[in-house]
Tab-separated table of C-alpha atoms in Angstrom:
chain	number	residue	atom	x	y	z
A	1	UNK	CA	0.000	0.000	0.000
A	2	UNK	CA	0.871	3.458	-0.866
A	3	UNK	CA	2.244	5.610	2.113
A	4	UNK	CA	1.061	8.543	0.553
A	5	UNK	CA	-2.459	6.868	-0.151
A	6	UNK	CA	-3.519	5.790	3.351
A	7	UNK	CA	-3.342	9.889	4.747
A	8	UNK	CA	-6.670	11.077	5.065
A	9	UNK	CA	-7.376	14.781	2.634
A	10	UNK	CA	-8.981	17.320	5.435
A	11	UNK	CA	-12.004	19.105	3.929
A	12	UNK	CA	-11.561	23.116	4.840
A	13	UNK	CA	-14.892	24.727	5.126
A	14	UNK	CA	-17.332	25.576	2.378
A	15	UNK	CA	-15.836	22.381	0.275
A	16	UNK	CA	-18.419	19.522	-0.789
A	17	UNK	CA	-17.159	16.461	-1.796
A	18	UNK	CA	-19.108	13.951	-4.085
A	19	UNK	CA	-18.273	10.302	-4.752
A	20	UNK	CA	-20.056	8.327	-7.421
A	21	UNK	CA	-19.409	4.959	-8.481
A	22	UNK	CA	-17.027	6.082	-11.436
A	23	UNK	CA	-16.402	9.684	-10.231
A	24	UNK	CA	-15.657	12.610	-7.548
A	25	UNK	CA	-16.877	15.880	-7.564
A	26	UNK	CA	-15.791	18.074	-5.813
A	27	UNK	CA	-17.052	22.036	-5.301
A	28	UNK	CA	-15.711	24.935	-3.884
A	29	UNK	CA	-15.618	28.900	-3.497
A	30	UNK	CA	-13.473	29.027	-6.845
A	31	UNK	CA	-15.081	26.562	-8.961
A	32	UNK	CA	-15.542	22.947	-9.403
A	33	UNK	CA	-14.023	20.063	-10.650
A	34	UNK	CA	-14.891	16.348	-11.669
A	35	UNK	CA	-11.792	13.371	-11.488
A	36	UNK	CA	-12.838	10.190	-12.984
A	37	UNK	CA	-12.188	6.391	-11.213
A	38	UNK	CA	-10.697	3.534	-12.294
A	39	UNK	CA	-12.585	0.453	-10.713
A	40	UNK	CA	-10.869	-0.856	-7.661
A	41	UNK	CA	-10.193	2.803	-6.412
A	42	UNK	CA	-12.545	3.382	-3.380
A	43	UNK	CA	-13.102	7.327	-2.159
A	44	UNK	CA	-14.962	7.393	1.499
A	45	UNK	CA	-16.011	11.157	2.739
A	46	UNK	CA	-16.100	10.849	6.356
A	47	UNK	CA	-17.012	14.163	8.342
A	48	UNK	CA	-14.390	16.569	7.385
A	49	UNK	CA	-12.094	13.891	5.660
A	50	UNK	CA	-11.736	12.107	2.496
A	51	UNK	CA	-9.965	8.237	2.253
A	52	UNK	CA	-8.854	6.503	-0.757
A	53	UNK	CA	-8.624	2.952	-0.622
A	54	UNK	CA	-8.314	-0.208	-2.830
A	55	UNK	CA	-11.043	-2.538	-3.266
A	56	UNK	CA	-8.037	-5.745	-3.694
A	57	UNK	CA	-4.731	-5.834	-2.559
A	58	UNK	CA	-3.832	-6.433	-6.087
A	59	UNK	CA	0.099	-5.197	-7.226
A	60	UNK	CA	-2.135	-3.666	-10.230
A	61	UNK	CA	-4.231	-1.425	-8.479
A	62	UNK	CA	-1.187	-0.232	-5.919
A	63	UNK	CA	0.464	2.165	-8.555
A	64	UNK	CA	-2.697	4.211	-8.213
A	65	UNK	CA	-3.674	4.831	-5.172
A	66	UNK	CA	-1.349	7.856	-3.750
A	67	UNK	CA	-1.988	8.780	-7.454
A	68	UNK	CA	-5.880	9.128	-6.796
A	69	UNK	CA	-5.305	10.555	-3.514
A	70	UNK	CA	-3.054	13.587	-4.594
A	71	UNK	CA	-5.265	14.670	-7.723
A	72	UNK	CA	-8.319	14.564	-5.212
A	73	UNK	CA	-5.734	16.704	-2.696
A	74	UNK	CA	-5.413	19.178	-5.768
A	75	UNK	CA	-9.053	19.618	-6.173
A	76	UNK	CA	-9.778	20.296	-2.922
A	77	UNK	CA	-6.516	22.970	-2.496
A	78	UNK	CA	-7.520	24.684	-6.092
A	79	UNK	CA	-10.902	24.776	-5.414
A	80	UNK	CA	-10.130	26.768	-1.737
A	81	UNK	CA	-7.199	28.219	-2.858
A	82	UNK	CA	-5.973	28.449	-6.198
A	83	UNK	CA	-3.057	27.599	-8.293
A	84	UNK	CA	-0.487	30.087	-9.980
A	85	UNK	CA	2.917	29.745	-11.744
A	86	UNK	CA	5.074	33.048	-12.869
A	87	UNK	CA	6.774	32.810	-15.685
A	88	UNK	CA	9.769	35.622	-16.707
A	89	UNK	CA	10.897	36.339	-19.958
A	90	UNK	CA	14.579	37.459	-20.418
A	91	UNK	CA	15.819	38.662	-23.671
A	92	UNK	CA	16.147	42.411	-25.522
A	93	UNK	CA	12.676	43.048	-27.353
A	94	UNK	CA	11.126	39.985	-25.474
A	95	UNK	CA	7.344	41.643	-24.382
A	96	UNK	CA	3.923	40.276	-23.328
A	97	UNK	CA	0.002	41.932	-22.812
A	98	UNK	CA	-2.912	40.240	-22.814
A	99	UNK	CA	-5.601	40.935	-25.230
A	100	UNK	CA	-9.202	40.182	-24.360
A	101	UNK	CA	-8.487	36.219	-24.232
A	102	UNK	CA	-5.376	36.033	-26.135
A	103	UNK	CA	-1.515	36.522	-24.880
A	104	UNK	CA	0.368	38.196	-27.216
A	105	UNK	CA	4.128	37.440	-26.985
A	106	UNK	CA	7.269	39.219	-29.400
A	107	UNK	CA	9.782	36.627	-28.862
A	108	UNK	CA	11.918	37.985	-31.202
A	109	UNK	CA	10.388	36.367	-34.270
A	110	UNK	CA	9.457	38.313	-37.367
A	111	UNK	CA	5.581	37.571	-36.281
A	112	UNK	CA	4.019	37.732	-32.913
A	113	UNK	CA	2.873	34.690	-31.219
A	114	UNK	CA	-0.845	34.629	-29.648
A	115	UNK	CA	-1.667	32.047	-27.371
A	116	UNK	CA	-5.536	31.590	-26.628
A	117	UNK	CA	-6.100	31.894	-22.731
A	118	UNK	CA	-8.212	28.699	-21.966
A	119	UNK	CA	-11.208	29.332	-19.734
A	120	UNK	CA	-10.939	28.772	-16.298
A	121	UNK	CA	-7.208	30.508	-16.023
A	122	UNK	CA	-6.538	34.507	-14.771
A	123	UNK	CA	-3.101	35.516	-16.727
A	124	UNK	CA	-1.732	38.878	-15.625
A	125	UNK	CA	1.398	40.761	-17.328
A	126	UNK	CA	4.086	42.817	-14.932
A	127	UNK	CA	6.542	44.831	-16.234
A	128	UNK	CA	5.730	43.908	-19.573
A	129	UNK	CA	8.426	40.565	-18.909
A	130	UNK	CA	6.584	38.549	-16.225
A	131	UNK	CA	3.439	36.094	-16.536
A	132	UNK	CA	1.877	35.274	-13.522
A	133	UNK	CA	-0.944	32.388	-14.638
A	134	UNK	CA	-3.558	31.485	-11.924
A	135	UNK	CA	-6.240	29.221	-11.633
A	136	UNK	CA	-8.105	26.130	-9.583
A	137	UNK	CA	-7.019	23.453	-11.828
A	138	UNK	CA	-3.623	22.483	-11.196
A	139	UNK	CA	-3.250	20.422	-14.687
A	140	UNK	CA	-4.830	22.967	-16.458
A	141	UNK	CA	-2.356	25.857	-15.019
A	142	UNK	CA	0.766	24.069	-15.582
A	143	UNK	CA	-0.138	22.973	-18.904
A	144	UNK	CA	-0.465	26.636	-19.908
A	145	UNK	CA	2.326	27.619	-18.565
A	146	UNK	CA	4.638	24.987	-20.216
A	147	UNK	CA	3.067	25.849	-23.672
A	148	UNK	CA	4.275	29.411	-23.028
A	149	UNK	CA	7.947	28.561	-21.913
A	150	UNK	CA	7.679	25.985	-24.997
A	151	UNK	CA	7.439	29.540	-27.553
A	152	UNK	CA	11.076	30.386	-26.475
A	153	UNK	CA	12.498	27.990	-24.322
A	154	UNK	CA	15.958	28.966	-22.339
A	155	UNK	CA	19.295	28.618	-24.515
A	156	UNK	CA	22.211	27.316	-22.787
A	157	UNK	CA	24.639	29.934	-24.487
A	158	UNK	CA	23.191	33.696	-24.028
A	159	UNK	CA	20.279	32.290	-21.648
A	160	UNK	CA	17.627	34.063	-23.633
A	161	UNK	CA	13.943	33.214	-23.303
A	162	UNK	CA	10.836	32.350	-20.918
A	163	UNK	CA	11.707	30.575	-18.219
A	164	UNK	CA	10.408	29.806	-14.641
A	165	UNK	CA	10.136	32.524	-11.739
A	166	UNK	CA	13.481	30.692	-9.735
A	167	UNK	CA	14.409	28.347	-12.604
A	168	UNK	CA	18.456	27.774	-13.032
A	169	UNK	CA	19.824	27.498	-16.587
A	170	UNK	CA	23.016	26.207	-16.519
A	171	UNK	CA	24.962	28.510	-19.223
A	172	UNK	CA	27.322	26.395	-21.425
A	173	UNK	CA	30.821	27.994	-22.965
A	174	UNK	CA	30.593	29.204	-26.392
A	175	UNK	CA	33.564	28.249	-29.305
A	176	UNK	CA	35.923	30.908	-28.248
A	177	UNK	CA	36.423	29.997	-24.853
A	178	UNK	CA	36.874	26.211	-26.058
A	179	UNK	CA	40.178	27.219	-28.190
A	180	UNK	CA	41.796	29.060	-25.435
């Protein structure tokens, strides 16, 4: 059995929690979201707590239960609290805004690149040079934020383009300081 599995989620106030045969719901003050099951996978609301266990002790089933019980812990924190990842973009000419429910990047190219905003995410623009993308689903927010960093992803040599808030590229040595 999964360590991870057996701890029990704690349900903070003003957070319902749903279990069907196939699914869990669960709803919150920022929104709500719906997680399918896989048969075997058993989700037990008890008072202000919610347990996943297995139906069988089967070596199958055991890959998926601290699975089941951290994207049920996700629901519950995005739906109270909300997800966000900052993004910063590094580079001369490198420039975001957001337009109605499109981010416009210049990356440089000889066109802009608009990404549509999916629905369900808040993306905000400081400085012109840092995304901050926020939102309850924690997929859905990271996802987004990996398809921006994958428009101009870091290069080793000059370190150029959109990278984590915090994240360390490792800068490699160009030609010239390999001959010397």
């Amino acid at each position: 059995m999964s360590r991870k599995g057996k701890l029990p989620i704690s349900l903070p106030n003003g957070v319902e929690v749903k279990v069907s045969n196939t699914e869990v719901a669960v709803k919150g003050p920022k929104g709500a979201l719906t997680q399918k099951l896989i048969p075997g996978v058993n989700v037990n609301v008890e008072g202000n707590e919610v347990l996943v266990s297995l139906a069988d002790e089967e070596a199958k089933l055991a890959h998926f239960h601290g699975l089941y019980r951290t994207l049920i812990h996700n629901m519950v924190v995005g739906t109270t609290e909300g997800f966000e990842k900052k993004l910063e973009m590094i580079g001369v000419g490198y420039r975001a805004t957001v337009q109605g429910d499109l981010l416009d990047l210049q990356l440089g190219f000889s066109h802009p690149c608009k990404l549509p905003i999916p629905k369900g995410l808040a993306v905000k623009v400081d400085k012109n040079t840092l995304i901050t993308i926020s939102g309850f689903d924690k997929h859905l927010v990271g996802q987004f934020a990996a398809t921006v960093r994958s428009q101009r992803p870091p290069e080793p040599y000059q370190g150029k383009g959109i990278r984590y808030a915090g994240e360390f590229v490792r800068k490699k040595a160009g030609k010239a300081a390999a001959k010397k």
